[in-house]
Amino acid sequence: MTLPVTRLQVVAVDRITPRTARVAFEAEELADTVGTAPDQQLKLCFPRPGQREPLLPAGQDDPMGWYQAYLAIPEAERPVLRSFTLRRRHPGTRRIEIDFVLHGDAGPAAAWALRAAPGDRLGMVGPSALYAPAVPFAEAGKDADWLLLAGDETALPAVATLLEALPEGERAYVWIEVADRAERQELTSRAELEVRWLYRDGAAPGSLLVEEFRDTVLPGGEPLVWLAGEAGAVRAVRRFLIEGEGVPKENIDFTGYWRHRLGQDDAPTEEDLADARERLASSS
């Protein structure tokens, strides 16, 4: 199975909250089966300064060949990669939507999104079923009494797609930490939802989410938990659930999307590496 590599052109930009831009793209190539499942991960390729659009690695039959082709591009011309979750694929078209959290112009992705306009071009690697994460709730009725999805604003695209995929009659709790009340988004699902919005209002990222878990009595029974967001907060919540609530490790799907005070290009910490090893072990 090959990993799609294609160019994208911006067709619309919608500021859905003061700090979130939803960008609609038209892909040059996109198979009908791509991006139809929830929580689909992909990489966007951003141009280097002075480039109108990024250079892209050549497509490869080997699913990991794209990365070797990427490294073969001279470093000064090599596109900047950032990981995202596909928010929506419009059926029967090559149109997709991706949400960008706007947290200033220090990072290449946020800086690009602040200025994005129709006609701008990026590259995309993925999404692909080969690297699609297992949806932990596909057979939740067999394995758990209830579901919990928790994270910050960076997790909202994935949370929204997971909720939209839940069947009628499922019971799910959703806890989302955002900057303030203006960052709330509408979440829809056929499942029975209980949604809590946590507003930082200047507090440290992840702090309210950690406090919410420590201060709340969780429902009885065995849950399935999906966690994503700031890596330190995800790590603290996961540790609390395992050590404080007795939730089995295998019942928690967790991802640290970003790190407070550290960029994606900074070296991983020992805790980051430990998380990666544990995620790899749980998926094997």
PDB file of C-alpha atoms in Angstrom:
ATOM      1  CA  MET A   1       0.000   0.000   0.000  1.00  0.00           C
ATOM      2  CA  THR A   2       1.467   3.360  -1.019  1.00  0.00           C
ATOM      3  CA  LEU A   3       1.223   6.541   1.007  1.00  0.00           C
ATOM      4  CA  PRO A   4      -0.418   9.365  -0.990  1.00  0.00           C
ATOM      5  CA  VAL A   5       1.769  12.386  -1.779  1.00  0.00           C
ATOM      6  CA  THR A   6      -0.092  15.240  -3.456  1.00  0.00           C
ATOM      7  CA  ARG A   7      -0.373  19.011  -3.768  1.00  0.00           C
ATOM      8  CA  LEU A   8      -3.140  21.025  -2.158  1.00  0.00           C
ATOM      9  CA  GLN A   9      -4.575  24.401  -3.137  1.00  0.00           C
ATOM     10  CA  VAL A  10      -6.508  26.586  -0.723  1.00  0.00           C
ATOM     11  CA  VAL A  11     -10.073  27.241  -1.848  1.00  0.00           C
ATOM     12  CA  ALA A  12     -11.494  28.830   1.321  1.00  0.00           C
ATOM     13  CA  VAL A  13     -10.449  29.983   4.792  1.00  0.00           C
ATOM     14  CA  ASP A  14     -13.033  30.237   7.578  1.00  0.00           C
ATOM     15  CA  ARG A  15     -12.188  31.588  11.054  1.00  0.00           C
ATOM     16  CA  ILE A  16     -14.511  29.261  12.995  1.00  0.00           C
ATOM     17  CA  THR A  17     -13.340  30.688  16.344  1.00  0.00           C
ATOM     18  CA  PRO A  18     -11.029  33.623  17.117  1.00  0.00           C
ATOM     19  CA  ARG A  19      -8.086  31.194  17.404  1.00  0.00           C
ATOM     20  CA  THR A  20      -9.042  28.461  14.915  1.00  0.00           C
ATOM     21  CA  ALA A  21      -8.958  28.650  11.121  1.00  0.00           C
ATOM     22  CA  ARG A  22     -10.639  25.956   9.029  1.00  0.00           C
ATOM     23  CA  VAL A  23      -8.897  25.762   5.668  1.00  0.00           C
ATOM     24  CA  ALA A  24     -10.548  24.012   2.732  1.00  0.00           C
ATOM     25  CA  PHE A  25      -8.185  22.549   0.138  1.00  0.00           C
ATOM     26  CA  GLU A  26      -8.594  20.973  -3.274  1.00  0.00           C
ATOM     27  CA  ALA A  27      -6.149  18.086  -3.731  1.00  0.00           C
ATOM     28  CA  GLU A  28      -4.578  17.385  -7.107  1.00  0.00           C
ATOM     29  CA  GLU A  29      -4.988  13.656  -6.496  1.00  0.00           C
ATOM     30  CA  LEU A  30      -6.985  11.856  -3.821  1.00  0.00           C
ATOM     31  CA  ALA A  31      -8.318   8.312  -4.009  1.00  0.00           C
ATOM     32  CA  ASP A  32     -11.991   7.830  -3.172  1.00  0.00           C
ATOM     33  CA  THR A  33     -11.154   5.714  -0.110  1.00  0.00           C
ATOM     34  CA  VAL A  34      -8.728   8.218   1.454  1.00  0.00           C
ATOM     35  CA  GLY A  35      -9.843  10.136   4.526  1.00  0.00           C
ATOM     36  CA  THR A  36     -13.186   8.457   5.071  1.00  0.00           C
ATOM     37  CA  ALA A  37     -12.463   7.086   8.571  1.00  0.00           C
ATOM     38  CA  PRO A  38     -12.264   9.115  11.820  1.00  0.00           C
ATOM     39  CA  ASP A  39      -9.026  10.376  13.398  1.00  0.00           C
ATOM     40  CA  GLN A  40      -7.031  10.291  10.148  1.00  0.00           C
ATOM     41  CA  GLN A  41      -3.481  11.594  10.518  1.00  0.00           C
ATOM     42  CA  LEU A  42      -1.530  13.333   7.746  1.00  0.00           C
ATOM     43  CA  LYS A  43       1.514  15.534   7.247  1.00  0.00           C
ATOM     44  CA  LEU A  44       1.418  18.931   5.597  1.00  0.00           C
ATOM     45  CA  CYS A  45       4.446  20.184   3.676  1.00  0.00           C
ATOM     46  CA  PHE A  46       5.076  23.934   4.053  1.00  0.00           C
ATOM     47  CA  PRO A  47       7.317  25.935   1.696  1.00  0.00           C
ATOM     48  CA  ARG A  48      10.659  27.297   2.781  1.00  0.00           C
ATOM     49  CA  PRO A  49      11.119  31.086   2.819  1.00  0.00           C
ATOM     50  CA  GLY A  50      11.322  32.331  -0.764  1.00  0.00           C
ATOM     51  CA  GLN A  51       9.369  29.388  -2.202  1.00  0.00           C
ATOM     52  CA  ARG A  52       5.893  29.915  -3.671  1.00  0.00           C
ATOM     53  CA  GLU A  53       5.063  26.275  -2.951  1.00  0.00           C
ATOM     54  CA  PRO A  54       6.966  23.402  -1.344  1.00  0.00           C
ATOM     55  CA  LEU A  55       9.039  20.794  -3.103  1.00  0.00           C
ATOM     56  CA  LEU A  56       7.519  17.364  -2.542  1.00  0.00           C
ATOM     57  CA  PRO A  57       9.111  13.937  -2.242  1.00  0.00           C
ATOM     58  CA  ALA A  58       8.404  11.656  -5.174  1.00  0.00           C
ATOM     59  CA  GLY A  59       5.733   9.016  -4.670  1.00  0.00           C
ATOM     60  CA  GLN A  60       7.063   5.554  -3.828  1.00  0.00           C
ATOM     61  CA  ASP A  61       5.667   2.025  -3.958  1.00  0.00           C
ATOM     62  CA  ASP A  62       7.288   1.391  -0.573  1.00  0.00           C
ATOM     63  CA  PRO A  63       5.002   3.000   2.053  1.00  0.00           C
ATOM     64  CA  MET A  64       8.029   4.404   3.909  1.00  0.00           C
ATOM     65  CA  GLY A  65       9.877   5.335   0.723  1.00  0.00           C
ATOM     66  CA  TRP A  66       8.395   8.827   0.789  1.00  0.00           C
ATOM     67  CA  TYR A  67      10.514   9.686   3.837  1.00  0.00           C
ATOM     68  CA  GLN A  68      13.749   8.611   2.191  1.00  0.00           C
ATOM     69  CA  ALA A  69      12.742  10.682  -0.842  1.00  0.00           C
ATOM     70  CA  TYR A  70      11.992  13.576   1.501  1.00  0.00           C
ATOM     71  CA  LEU A  71      15.447  13.363   3.100  1.00  0.00           C
ATOM     72  CA  ALA A  72      17.004  13.284  -0.377  1.00  0.00           C
ATOM     73  CA  ILE A  73      15.752  16.835  -1.020  1.00  0.00           C
ATOM     74  CA  PRO A  74      18.560  19.335  -0.220  1.00  0.00           C
ATOM     75  CA  GLU A  75      18.045  20.620   3.307  1.00  0.00           C
ATOM     76  CA  ALA A  76      17.734  24.273   2.250  1.00  0.00           C
ATOM     77  CA  GLU A  77      14.856  23.344  -0.083  1.00  0.00           C
ATOM     78  CA  ARG A  78      13.288  20.549   1.958  1.00  0.00           C
ATOM     79  CA  PRO A  79       9.701  21.362   3.011  1.00  0.00           C
ATOM     80  CA  VAL A  80       8.807  21.820   6.660  1.00  0.00           C
ATOM     81  CA  LEU A  81       6.591  18.953   7.881  1.00  0.00           C
ATOM     82  CA  ARG A  82       3.859  19.260  10.476  1.00  0.00           C
ATOM     83  CA  SER A  83       1.297  16.652  11.560  1.00  0.00           C
ATOM     84  CA  PHE A  84      -2.449  17.292  11.465  1.00  0.00           C
ATOM     85  CA  THR A  85      -5.757  15.471  11.735  1.00  0.00           C
ATOM     86  CA  LEU A  86      -8.072  15.525   8.743  1.00  0.00           C
ATOM     87  CA  ARG A  87     -11.231  17.297   9.857  1.00  0.00           C
ATOM     88  CA  ARG A  88     -13.418  16.394   6.885  1.00  0.00           C
ATOM     89  CA  ARG A  89     -13.316  14.777   3.446  1.00  0.00           C
ATOM     90  CA  HIS A  90     -16.167  15.830   1.177  1.00  0.00           C
ATOM     91  CA  PRO A  91     -17.527  12.620  -0.411  1.00  0.00           C
ATOM     92  CA  GLY A  92     -17.207  12.354  -4.176  1.00  0.00           C
ATOM     93  CA  THR A  93     -14.740  15.256  -4.389  1.00  0.00           C
ATOM     94  CA  ARG A  94     -11.053  15.957  -3.783  1.00  0.00           C
ATOM     95  CA  ARG A  95     -11.939  18.651  -1.246  1.00  0.00           C
ATOM     96  CA  ILE A  96     -10.724  18.322   2.336  1.00  0.00           C
ATOM     97  CA  GLU A  97     -10.791  20.519   5.435  1.00  0.00           C
ATOM     98  CA  ILE A  98      -8.059  20.935   8.050  1.00  0.00           C
ATOM     99  CA  ASP A  99      -8.273  23.013  11.228  1.00  0.00           C
ATOM    100  CA  PHE A 100      -5.332  25.165  12.355  1.00  0.00           C
ATOM    101  CA  VAL A 101      -4.973  26.427  15.926  1.00  0.00           C
ATOM    102  CA  LEU A 102      -3.680  30.005  15.696  1.00  0.00           C
ATOM    103  CA  HIS A 103      -1.233  30.553  18.539  1.00  0.00           C
ATOM    104  CA  GLY A 104       0.894  33.361  17.093  1.00  0.00           C
ATOM    105  CA  ASP A 105       3.309  33.368  14.201  1.00  0.00           C
ATOM    106  CA  ALA A 106       6.337  31.715  15.815  1.00  0.00           C
ATOM    107  CA  GLY A 107       5.695  28.288  14.261  1.00  0.00           C
ATOM    108  CA  PRO A 108       5.615  27.670  10.500  1.00  0.00           C
ATOM    109  CA  ALA A 109       2.109  26.143  10.440  1.00  0.00           C
ATOM    110  CA  ALA A 110       0.371  28.823  12.522  1.00  0.00           C
ATOM    111  CA  ALA A 111       2.250  31.596  10.701  1.00  0.00           C
ATOM    112  CA  TRP A 112       1.122  30.186   7.361  1.00  0.00           C
ATOM    113  CA  ALA A 113      -2.488  29.782   8.497  1.00  0.00           C
ATOM    114  CA  LEU A 114      -2.671  33.372   9.769  1.00  0.00           C
ATOM    115  CA  ARG A 115      -2.015  34.578   6.230  1.00  0.00           C
ATOM    116  CA  ALA A 116      -3.602  31.761   4.203  1.00  0.00           C
ATOM    117  CA  ALA A 117      -5.727  32.794   1.224  1.00  0.00           C
ATOM    118  CA  PRO A 118      -7.354  31.065  -1.757  1.00  0.00           C
ATOM    119  CA  GLY A 119      -4.737  30.027  -4.288  1.00  0.00           C
ATOM    120  CA  ASP A 120      -2.014  29.266  -1.723  1.00  0.00           C
ATOM    121  CA  ARG A 121      -0.444  25.835  -2.147  1.00  0.00           C
ATOM    122  CA  LEU A 122       0.909  23.206   0.236  1.00  0.00           C
ATOM    123  CA  GLY A 123       1.838  19.548  -0.041  1.00  0.00           C
ATOM    124  CA  MET A 124       0.294  16.605   1.773  1.00  0.00           C
ATOM    125  CA  VAL A 125       1.624  13.170   2.703  1.00  0.00           C
ATOM    126  CA  GLY A 126      -1.192  10.796   3.638  1.00  0.00           C
ATOM    127  CA  PRO A 127      -3.648  10.085   5.052  1.00  0.00           C
ATOM    128  CA  SER A 128      -3.485   6.338   4.627  1.00  0.00           C
ATOM    129  CA  ALA A 129      -5.251   3.382   6.177  1.00  0.00           C
ATOM    130  CA  LEU A 130      -1.797   1.875   6.623  1.00  0.00           C
ATOM    131  CA  TYR A 131      -1.025   4.393   9.383  1.00  0.00           C
ATOM    132  CA  ALA A 132      -4.554   5.095  10.573  1.00  0.00           C
ATOM    133  CA  PRO A 133      -4.833   4.701  14.341  1.00  0.00           C
ATOM    134  CA  ALA A 134      -7.166   2.026  15.577  1.00  0.00           C
ATOM    135  CA  VAL A 135     -10.498   3.576  16.519  1.00  0.00           C
ATOM    136  CA  PRO A 136     -10.776   2.496  20.161  1.00  0.00           C
ATOM    137  CA  PHE A 137     -14.550   2.677  20.206  1.00  0.00           C
ATOM    138  CA  ALA A 138     -15.356   0.420  17.265  1.00  0.00           C
ATOM    139  CA  GLU A 139     -16.479  -2.387  19.566  1.00  0.00           C
ATOM    140  CA  ALA A 140     -16.839  -0.394  22.758  1.00  0.00           C
ATOM    141  CA  GLY A 141     -20.031  -2.138  23.734  1.00  0.00           C
ATOM    142  CA  LYS A 142     -18.051  -5.354  24.232  1.00  0.00           C
ATOM    143  CA  ASP A 143     -15.106  -3.851  26.062  1.00  0.00           C
ATOM    144  CA  ALA A 144     -16.274  -0.901  28.138  1.00  0.00           C
ATOM    145  CA  ASP A 145     -19.174   0.580  30.044  1.00  0.00           C
ATOM    146  CA  TRP A 146     -18.567   4.140  28.843  1.00  0.00           C
ATOM    147  CA  LEU A 147     -16.228   6.262  26.745  1.00  0.00           C
ATOM    148  CA  LEU A 148     -14.190   9.330  27.618  1.00  0.00           C
ATOM    149  CA  LEU A 149     -12.528  11.657  25.110  1.00  0.00           C
ATOM    150  CA  ALA A 150     -10.369  14.411  26.576  1.00  0.00           C
ATOM    151  CA  GLY A 151      -7.874  16.947  25.319  1.00  0.00           C
ATOM    152  CA  ASP A 152      -7.284  20.551  24.388  1.00  0.00           C
ATOM    153  CA  GLU A 153      -8.128  22.589  21.286  1.00  0.00           C
ATOM    154  CA  THR A 154      -5.534  20.736  19.210  1.00  0.00           C
ATOM    155  CA  ALA A 155      -7.500  17.535  19.819  1.00  0.00           C
ATOM    156  CA  LEU A 156     -10.835  18.953  18.658  1.00  0.00           C
ATOM    157  CA  PRO A 157     -10.591  17.847  14.996  1.00  0.00           C
ATOM    158  CA  ALA A 158      -9.950  14.240  16.019  1.00  0.00           C
ATOM    159  CA  VAL A 159     -12.565  14.345  18.789  1.00  0.00           C
ATOM    160  CA  ALA A 160     -15.174  15.692  16.368  1.00  0.00           C
ATOM    161  CA  THR A 161     -14.552  12.925  13.820  1.00  0.00           C
ATOM    162  CA  LEU A 162     -14.634  10.231  16.513  1.00  0.00           C
ATOM    163  CA  LEU A 163     -17.912  11.544  17.907  1.00  0.00           C
ATOM    164  CA  GLU A 164     -19.448  11.644  14.444  1.00  0.00           C
ATOM    165  CA  ALA A 165     -18.533   7.966  14.012  1.00  0.00           C
ATOM    166  CA  LEU A 166     -20.117   6.770  17.267  1.00  0.00           C
ATOM    167  CA  PRO A 167     -23.335   4.771  16.948  1.00  0.00           C
ATOM    168  CA  GLU A 168     -26.669   5.618  18.481  1.00  0.00           C
ATOM    169  CA  GLY A 169     -27.029   4.364  22.037  1.00  0.00           C
ATOM    170  CA  GLU A 170     -23.330   4.746  22.935  1.00  0.00           C
ATOM    171  CA  ARG A 171     -22.549   6.815  26.039  1.00  0.00           C
ATOM    172  CA  ALA A 172     -19.614   9.226  25.816  1.00  0.00           C
ATOM    173  CA  TYR A 173     -18.138  11.926  28.038  1.00  0.00           C
ATOM    174  CA  VAL A 174     -16.104  14.701  26.403  1.00  0.00           C
ATOM    175  CA  TRP A 175     -13.794  17.045  28.335  1.00  0.00           C
ATOM    176  CA  ILE A 176     -12.109  19.766  26.288  1.00  0.00           C
ATOM    177  CA  GLU A 177      -9.804  22.515  27.574  1.00  0.00           C
ATOM    178  CA  VAL A 178      -9.687  25.686  25.451  1.00  0.00           C
ATOM    179  CA  ALA A 179      -8.324  29.206  25.870  1.00  0.00           C
ATOM    180  CA  ASP A 180     -11.681  30.808  26.706  1.00  0.00           C
ATOM    181  CA  ARG A 181     -15.426  30.605  26.060  1.00  0.00           C
ATOM    182  CA  ALA A 182     -15.054  32.012  22.529  1.00  0.00           C
ATOM    183  CA  GLU A 183     -13.167  28.853  21.506  1.00  0.00           C
ATOM    184  CA  ARG A 184     -16.120  26.503  21.993  1.00  0.00           C
ATOM    185  CA  GLN A 185     -17.131  24.528  18.916  1.00  0.00           C
ATOM    186  CA  GLU A 186     -20.307  22.626  18.169  1.00  0.00           C
ATOM    187  CA  LEU A 187     -19.892  18.860  18.576  1.00  0.00           C
ATOM    188  CA  THR A 188     -22.430  16.482  17.066  1.00  0.00           C
ATOM    189  CA  SER A 189     -22.952  12.755  17.465  1.00  0.00           C
ATOM    190  CA  ARG A 190     -25.627  10.076  17.385  1.00  0.00           C
ATOM    191  CA  ALA A 191     -24.298   8.940  20.769  1.00  0.00           C
ATOM    192  CA  GLU A 192     -25.473  10.217  24.152  1.00  0.00           C
ATOM    193  CA  LEU A 193     -22.975  12.968  25.006  1.00  0.00           C
ATOM    194  CA  GLU A 194     -22.009  14.839  28.140  1.00  0.00           C
ATOM    195  CA  VAL A 195     -19.606  17.641  27.151  1.00  0.00           C
ATOM    196  CA  ARG A 196     -17.573  19.768  29.567  1.00  0.00           C
ATOM    197  CA  TRP A 197     -15.722  22.827  28.322  1.00  0.00           C
ATOM    198  CA  LEU A 198     -12.815  23.961  30.496  1.00  0.00           C
ATOM    199  CA  TYR A 199     -11.681  27.573  30.004  1.00  0.00           C
ATOM    200  CA  ARG A 200      -8.049  28.378  30.776  1.00  0.00           C
ATOM    201  CA  ASP A 201      -8.548  32.173  30.866  1.00  0.00           C
ATOM    202  CA  GLY A 202      -4.788  32.632  31.220  1.00  0.00           C
ATOM    203  CA  ALA A 203      -3.963  29.471  33.174  1.00  0.00           C
ATOM    204  CA  ALA A 204      -1.151  27.193  31.993  1.00  0.00           C
ATOM    205  CA  PRO A 205      -1.987  24.857  29.097  1.00  0.00           C
ATOM    206  CA  GLY A 206      -3.224  21.492  30.335  1.00  0.00           C
ATOM    207  CA  SER A 207      -3.607  22.582  33.957  1.00  0.00           C
ATOM    208  CA  LEU A 208      -7.415  22.658  33.985  1.00  0.00           C
ATOM    209  CA  LEU A 209      -7.678  19.283  32.302  1.00  0.00           C
ATOM    210  CA  VAL A 210      -5.395  17.691  34.894  1.00  0.00           C
ATOM    211  CA  GLU A 211      -7.352  19.329  37.736  1.00  0.00           C
ATOM    212  CA  GLU A 212     -10.666  18.164  36.287  1.00  0.00           C
ATOM    213  CA  PHE A 213      -9.569  14.545  36.398  1.00  0.00           C
ATOM    214  CA  ARG A 214      -8.227  14.831  39.930  1.00  0.00           C
ATOM    215  CA  ASP A 215     -11.326  16.608  41.261  1.00  0.00           C
ATOM    216  CA  THR A 216     -14.091  14.625  39.539  1.00  0.00           C
ATOM    217  CA  VAL A 217     -15.569  11.303  40.605  1.00  0.00           C
ATOM    218  CA  LEU A 218     -15.660   9.224  37.441  1.00  0.00           C
ATOM    219  CA  PRO A 219     -18.664   7.045  36.581  1.00  0.00           C
ATOM    220  CA  GLY A 220     -18.576   3.448  37.741  1.00  0.00           C
ATOM    221  CA  GLY A 221     -17.631   0.618  35.440  1.00  0.00           C
ATOM    222  CA  GLU A 222     -14.729   0.238  33.041  1.00  0.00           C
ATOM    223  CA  PRO A 223     -14.045   3.030  30.545  1.00  0.00           C
ATOM    224  CA  LEU A 224     -12.276   3.345  27.218  1.00  0.00           C
ATOM    225  CA  VAL A 225     -10.301   6.600  27.201  1.00  0.00           C
ATOM    226  CA  TRP A 226      -8.909   8.680  24.324  1.00  0.00           C
ATOM    227  CA  LEU A 227      -6.460  11.441  25.332  1.00  0.00           C
ATOM    228  CA  ALA A 228      -4.624  13.977  23.174  1.00  0.00           C
ATOM    229  CA  GLY A 229      -3.162  17.456  23.522  1.00  0.00           C
ATOM    230  CA  GLU A 230      -0.223  18.977  25.361  1.00  0.00           C
ATOM    231  CA  ALA A 231       2.174  16.128  26.103  1.00  0.00           C
ATOM    232  CA  GLY A 232       2.769  16.887  29.785  1.00  0.00           C
ATOM    233  CA  ALA A 233      -0.944  17.127  30.539  1.00  0.00           C
ATOM    234  CA  VAL A 234      -1.704  13.935  28.619  1.00  0.00           C
ATOM    235  CA  ARG A 235       1.040  12.158  30.544  1.00  0.00           C
ATOM    236  CA  ALA A 236      -0.261  13.387  33.919  1.00  0.00           C
ATOM    237  CA  VAL A 237      -3.872  12.427  33.167  1.00  0.00           C
ATOM    238  CA  ARG A 238      -2.882   8.998  31.924  1.00  0.00           C
ATOM    239  CA  ARG A 239      -0.776   8.371  35.050  1.00  0.00           C
ATOM    240  CA  PHE A 240      -3.683   9.429  37.270  1.00  0.00           C
ATOM    241  CA  LEU A 241      -6.136   7.142  35.469  1.00  0.00           C
ATOM    242  CA  ILE A 242      -3.813   4.141  35.758  1.00  0.00           C
ATOM    243  CA  GLU A 243      -2.485   4.686  39.271  1.00  0.00           C
ATOM    244  CA  GLY A 244      -5.406   6.525  40.861  1.00  0.00           C
ATOM    245  CA  GLU A 245      -8.435   5.017  39.123  1.00  0.00           C
ATOM    246  CA  GLY A 246      -7.145   1.573  38.149  1.00  0.00           C
ATOM    247  CA  VAL A 247      -7.945   1.976  34.451  1.00  0.00           C
ATOM    248  CA  PRO A 248      -6.056  -0.714  32.482  1.00  0.00           C
ATOM    249  CA  LYS A 249      -3.270   0.699  30.309  1.00  0.00           C
ATOM    250  CA  GLU A 250      -4.679  -1.030  27.259  1.00  0.00           C
ATOM    251  CA  ASN A 251      -7.926   0.936  27.702  1.00  0.00           C
ATOM    252  CA  ILE A 252      -6.200   4.295  27.186  1.00  0.00           C
ATOM    253  CA  ASP A 253      -5.309   5.609  23.718  1.00  0.00           C
ATOM    254  CA  PHE A 254      -3.013   8.616  24.246  1.00  0.00           C
ATOM    255  CA  THR A 255      -1.034  11.055  22.097  1.00  0.00           C
ATOM    256  CA  GLY A 256       0.989  14.128  23.032  1.00  0.00           C
ATOM    257  CA  TYR A 257       0.358  16.441  20.072  1.00  0.00           C
ATOM    258  CA  TRP A 258       2.590  19.285  21.267  1.00  0.00           C
ATOM    259  CA  ARG A 259       4.863  20.354  24.114  1.00  0.00           C
ATOM    260  CA  HIS A 260       4.584  23.515  26.212  1.00  0.00           C
ATOM    261  CA  ARG A 261       7.677  25.702  25.716  1.00  0.00           C
ATOM    262  CA  LEU A 262       9.175  23.210  23.226  1.00  0.00           C
ATOM    263  CA  GLY A 263       8.684  23.148  19.457  1.00  0.00           C
ATOM    264  CA  GLN A 264       8.219  20.146  17.210  1.00  0.00           C
ATOM    265  CA  ASP A 265      11.777  20.541  15.940  1.00  0.00           C
ATOM    266  CA  ASP A 266      13.272  20.413  19.447  1.00  0.00           C
ATOM    267  CA  ALA A 267      14.800  17.118  20.541  1.00  0.00           C
ATOM    268  CA  PRO A 268      12.501  14.688  22.376  1.00  0.00           C
ATOM    269  CA  THR A 269      12.815  14.488  26.135  1.00  0.00           C
ATOM    270  CA  GLU A 270      13.265  11.213  27.996  1.00  0.00           C
ATOM    271  CA  GLU A 271       9.565  11.310  28.870  1.00  0.00           C
ATOM    272  CA  ASP A 272       8.678  11.803  25.195  1.00  0.00           C
ATOM    273  CA  LEU A 273      10.763   8.769  24.261  1.00  0.00           C
ATOM    274  CA  ALA A 274       9.182   6.686  27.025  1.00  0.00           C
ATOM    275  CA  ASP A 275       5.713   7.623  25.761  1.00  0.00           C
ATOM    276  CA  ALA A 276       6.678   6.676  22.214  1.00  0.00           C
ATOM    277  CA  ARG A 277       7.996   3.292  23.356  1.00  0.00           C
ATOM    278  CA  GLU A 278       4.816   2.576  25.299  1.00  0.00           C
ATOM    279  CA  ARG A 279       2.586   3.571  22.366  1.00  0.00           C
ATOM    280  CA  LEU A 280       4.633   1.339  20.068  1.00  0.00           C
ATOM    281  CA  ALA A 281       4.377  -1.573  22.486  1.00  0.00           C
ATOM    282  CA  SER A 282       0.608  -1.173  22.865  1.00  0.00           C
ATOM    283  CA  SER A 283       0.081  -1.155  19.085  1.00  0.00           C
ATOM    284  CA  SER A 284       2.211  -4.237  18.353  1.00  0.00           C
TER     285      SER A 284
END
